[in-house]
Amino acid sequence: MMKIICGVDVSASHLDARVGMTGAFARFDRTATGIGELGDFCRRHGVDLVVFEATGGYEKLPFCLLWQQGLACALVNPRAVRDLAKGLGYLEKTDRLDAGIIARFAEITGVEPQAPRSGSQERLRALVDRLRQLVVMNGAEKNRARLVEDETVAASLGRTRAHLEAEIRRIEGEVASAIDDDPLWSTLGQAFRTIKGVADRTVAVLAALLPEIGTLDNKAISKLVGLAPLADDSGRRTGRRLVRGGRRDVRDILFVVAEIVRRFNDDFRDFAKRLKEAGKPPKVIRVALAHKLLIRLNAKARQARTGLAMPT
């Protein structure tokens, strides 16, 4: 049966909802009261699925509150939705039109409901995001310090870096505690660390940003992260296989950690050597190593999850 889908265009203050591509339209405040009214609107129109674009966090409140009201919800990529709009010939952009395009996108692609993250998962994600921000700020201050000669400015940079490094250690402790308190991720973390070179920060990023690891096959997890080479062929031409999209923060840490893993693991080192001898450029080798590491981590996670599921 065809699902009735409500597309919701989210802004800082409003929620613009449309049933299907051309159906009923209404605007609601992005408040608890307004979200309650949105839920009533969806029930009146027999909506089976409410679909939001991921818009930098503004979608989180309505997404969670509608689930609490018993309405199934899903998130979609705004770039993909906009590409569909262009493909359909809609070059203009209005809130009413955008909401309809979101509904149409979900209908065409068969979007399925996505349950909200648990409170512990949301907290872990927030902690990992904050840790990344602190590391970036500390790196920026370190780079500034290299160019400073004035003693007063140098002292200021030193104090700032000392504070940032203390905060990094504190947040790292909070992340470690959050993982240790979760039976699943504590077990997965131990499994990941059996790969020499994989340490706490990698485990934290996987726990926060790739909770699906171990539940998907290798092809699906590679596409999810953005490490699956995408075909670019046409007629007799065979184009270069490039990687793009996916979860950038996960991909970035895998690039770094794969190089470390290569130093300690013969199979990774031999793999990189074979690629180099075959004339592959460094960037291709870098992607291939990250992909190999992801597949190894996915296998470790699958085995660990299977062990947890087995009766004792």
PDB file of C-alpha atoms in Angstrom, residues 96-211:
ATOM      1  CA  ARG A  96       5.484  25.180   0.738  1.00  0.00           C
ATOM      2  CA  LEU A  97       7.281  23.742  -2.281  1.00  0.00           C
ATOM      3  CA  ASP A  98      10.206  22.449  -0.225  1.00  0.00           C
ATOM      4  CA  ALA A  99       7.890  20.539   2.114  1.00  0.00           C
ATOM      5  CA  GLY A 100       6.197  18.905  -0.859  1.00  0.00           C
ATOM      6  CA  ILE A 101       9.527  17.972  -2.451  1.00  0.00           C
ATOM      7  CA  ILE A 102      10.633  16.340   0.817  1.00  0.00           C
ATOM      8  CA  ALA A 103       7.481  14.194   0.800  1.00  0.00           C
ATOM      9  CA  ARG A 104       8.020  13.306  -2.859  1.00  0.00           C
ATOM     10  CA  PHE A 105      11.665  12.396  -2.234  1.00  0.00           C
ATOM     11  CA  ALA A 106      10.672  10.055   0.600  1.00  0.00           C
ATOM     12  CA  GLU A 107       8.036   8.439  -1.604  1.00  0.00           C
ATOM     13  CA  ILE A 108      10.403   7.856  -4.542  1.00  0.00           C
ATOM     14  CA  THR A 109      13.316   6.535  -2.463  1.00  0.00           C
ATOM     15  CA  GLY A 110      11.241   4.420  -0.087  1.00  0.00           C
ATOM     16  CA  VAL A 111      12.477   6.101   3.078  1.00  0.00           C
ATOM     17  CA  GLU A 112      11.849   4.002   6.192  1.00  0.00           C
ATOM     18  CA  PRO A 113      11.202   5.246   9.759  1.00  0.00           C
ATOM     19  CA  GLN A 114      14.308   5.885  11.861  1.00  0.00           C
ATOM     20  CA  ALA A 115      13.857   5.547  15.594  1.00  0.00           C
ATOM     21  CA  PRO A 116      15.404   8.364  17.643  1.00  0.00           C
ATOM     22  CA  ARG A 117      18.659   7.728  19.430  1.00  0.00           C
ATOM     23  CA  SER A 118      18.546   6.795  23.071  1.00  0.00           C
ATOM     24  CA  GLY A 119      19.446   9.383  25.684  1.00  0.00           C
ATOM     25  CA  SER A 120      22.835   7.726  26.245  1.00  0.00           C
ATOM     26  CA  GLN A 121      23.547   7.739  22.488  1.00  0.00           C
ATOM     27  CA  GLU A 122      22.645  11.433  22.214  1.00  0.00           C
ATOM     28  CA  ARG A 123      24.883  12.253  25.172  1.00  0.00           C
ATOM     29  CA  LEU A 124      27.792  10.306  23.692  1.00  0.00           C
ATOM     30  CA  ARG A 125      27.369  12.059  20.341  1.00  0.00           C
ATOM     31  CA  ALA A 126      27.321  15.464  22.056  1.00  0.00           C
ATOM     32  CA  LEU A 127      30.479  14.606  24.008  1.00  0.00           C
ATOM     33  CA  VAL A 128      32.323  13.429  20.891  1.00  0.00           C
ATOM     34  CA  ASP A 129      31.272  16.567  19.009  1.00  0.00           C
ATOM     35  CA  ARG A 130      32.578  18.700  21.854  1.00  0.00           C
ATOM     36  CA  LEU A 131      35.841  16.746  21.991  1.00  0.00           C
ATOM     37  CA  ARG A 132      36.359  17.336  18.265  1.00  0.00           C
ATOM     38  CA  GLN A 133      35.709  21.077  18.720  1.00  0.00           C
ATOM     39  CA  LEU A 134      38.227  21.296  21.558  1.00  0.00           C
ATOM     40  CA  VAL A 135      40.898  19.436  19.572  1.00  0.00           C
ATOM     41  CA  VAL A 136      40.386  21.785  16.608  1.00  0.00           C
ATOM     42  CA  MET A 137      40.632  24.874  18.843  1.00  0.00           C
ATOM     43  CA  ASN A 138      43.750  23.550  20.536  1.00  0.00           C
ATOM     44  CA  GLY A 139      45.379  22.867  17.170  1.00  0.00           C
ATOM     45  CA  ALA A 140      44.580  26.396  16.016  1.00  0.00           C
ATOM     46  CA  GLU A 141      46.133  27.899  19.161  1.00  0.00           C
ATOM     47  CA  LYS A 142      49.210  25.704  18.720  1.00  0.00           C
ATOM     48  CA  ASN A 143      49.667  26.961  15.165  1.00  0.00           C
ATOM     49  CA  ARG A 144      49.287  30.592  16.301  1.00  0.00           C
ATOM     50  CA  ALA A 145      51.913  30.072  19.015  1.00  0.00           C
ATOM     51  CA  ARG A 146      54.523  29.145  16.410  1.00  0.00           C
ATOM     52  CA  LEU A 147      54.324  32.612  14.862  1.00  0.00           C
ATOM     53  CA  VAL A 148      54.174  34.704  18.047  1.00  0.00           C
ATOM     54  CA  GLU A 149      57.196  36.521  19.426  1.00  0.00           C
ATOM     55  CA  ASP A 150      55.538  38.891  21.897  1.00  0.00           C
ATOM     56  CA  GLU A 151      55.850  37.460  25.412  1.00  0.00           C
ATOM     57  CA  THR A 152      52.442  38.680  26.595  1.00  0.00           C
ATOM     58  CA  VAL A 153      50.635  37.132  23.640  1.00  0.00           C
ATOM     59  CA  ALA A 154      52.687  33.931  23.979  1.00  0.00           C
ATOM     60  CA  ALA A 155      51.715  33.684  27.654  1.00  0.00           C
ATOM     61  CA  SER A 156      48.052  34.191  26.765  1.00  0.00           C
ATOM     62  CA  LEU A 157      48.239  31.444  24.176  1.00  0.00           C
ATOM     63  CA  GLY A 158      49.903  29.181  26.731  1.00  0.00           C
ATOM     64  CA  ARG A 159      47.136  29.718  29.278  1.00  0.00           C
ATOM     65  CA  THR A 160      44.463  29.109  26.661  1.00  0.00           C
ATOM     66  CA  ARG A 161      46.124  25.913  25.506  1.00  0.00           C
ATOM     67  CA  ALA A 162      46.509  24.677  29.074  1.00  0.00           C
ATOM     68  CA  HIS A 163      42.775  25.224  29.634  1.00  0.00           C
ATOM     69  CA  LEU A 164      41.874  23.504  26.343  1.00  0.00           C
ATOM     70  CA  GLU A 165      44.106  20.520  27.095  1.00  0.00           C
ATOM     71  CA  ALA A 166      42.539  20.156  30.545  1.00  0.00           C
ATOM     72  CA  GLU A 167      39.072  20.251  28.971  1.00  0.00           C
ATOM     73  CA  ILE A 168      40.127  17.682  26.373  1.00  0.00           C
ATOM     74  CA  ARG A 169      41.265  15.304  29.122  1.00  0.00           C
ATOM     75  CA  ARG A 170      38.042  15.878  31.056  1.00  0.00           C
ATOM     76  CA  ILE A 171      35.776  15.247  28.055  1.00  0.00           C
ATOM     77  CA  GLU A 172      37.842  12.192  27.086  1.00  0.00           C
ATOM     78  CA  GLY A 173      37.147  10.843  30.569  1.00  0.00           C
ATOM     79  CA  GLU A 174      33.417  11.502  30.169  1.00  0.00           C
ATOM     80  CA  VAL A 175      33.421   9.737  26.790  1.00  0.00           C
ATOM     81  CA  ALA A 176      35.268   6.723  28.211  1.00  0.00           C
ATOM     82  CA  SER A 177      32.797   6.500  31.109  1.00  0.00           C
ATOM     83  CA  ALA A 178      29.811   6.723  28.747  1.00  0.00           C
ATOM     84  CA  ILE A 179      31.186   3.848  26.659  1.00  0.00           C
ATOM     85  CA  ASP A 180      32.085   1.728  29.692  1.00  0.00           C
ATOM     86  CA  ASP A 181      28.575   2.199  31.101  1.00  0.00           C
ATOM     87  CA  ASP A 182      26.990   0.780  27.929  1.00  0.00           C
ATOM     88  CA  PRO A 183      27.301  -3.053  27.823  1.00  0.00           C
ATOM     89  CA  LEU A 184      27.172  -3.201  24.013  1.00  0.00           C
ATOM     90  CA  TRP A 185      29.716  -0.478  23.349  1.00  0.00           C
ATOM     91  CA  SER A 186      31.989  -1.638  26.117  1.00  0.00           C
ATOM     92  CA  THR A 187      32.134  -5.040  24.396  1.00  0.00           C
ATOM     93  CA  LEU A 188      32.518  -3.537  20.925  1.00  0.00           C
ATOM     94  CA  GLY A 189      35.263  -1.233  22.156  1.00  0.00           C
ATOM     95  CA  GLN A 190      37.253  -4.181  23.490  1.00  0.00           C
ATOM     96  CA  ALA A 191      36.824  -5.953  20.149  1.00  0.00           C
ATOM     97  CA  PHE A 192      37.989  -2.908  18.170  1.00  0.00           C
ATOM     98  CA  ARG A 193      41.091  -2.472  20.337  1.00  0.00           C
ATOM     99  CA  THR A 194      42.303  -5.962  19.394  1.00  0.00           C
ATOM    100  CA  ILE A 195      43.384  -4.304  16.133  1.00  0.00           C
ATOM    101  CA  LYS A 196      46.717  -2.789  17.077  1.00  0.00           C
ATOM    102  CA  GLY A 197      46.603   0.940  16.390  1.00  0.00           C
ATOM    103  CA  VAL A 198      42.913   1.379  17.186  1.00  0.00           C
ATOM    104  CA  ALA A 199      42.500   3.291  20.449  1.00  0.00           C
ATOM    105  CA  ASP A 200      39.980   5.199  22.551  1.00  0.00           C
ATOM    106  CA  ARG A 201      39.225   8.086  20.193  1.00  0.00           C
ATOM    107  CA  THR A 202      38.417   5.766  17.297  1.00  0.00           C
ATOM    108  CA  VAL A 203      36.096   3.746  19.533  1.00  0.00           C
ATOM    109  CA  ALA A 204      34.393   6.950  20.670  1.00  0.00           C
ATOM    110  CA  VAL A 205      33.783   8.184  17.107  1.00  0.00           C
ATOM    111  CA  LEU A 206      32.387   4.817  16.029  1.00  0.00           C
ATOM    112  CA  ALA A 207      30.118   4.619  19.074  1.00  0.00           C
ATOM    113  CA  ALA A 208      28.794   8.146  18.606  1.00  0.00           C
ATOM    114  CA  LEU A 209      28.625   8.455  14.828  1.00  0.00           C
ATOM    115  CA  LEU A 210      28.394   4.907  13.452  1.00  0.00           C
ATOM    116  CA  PRO A 211      26.087   2.946  15.798  1.00  0.00           C
TER     117      PRO A 211
END
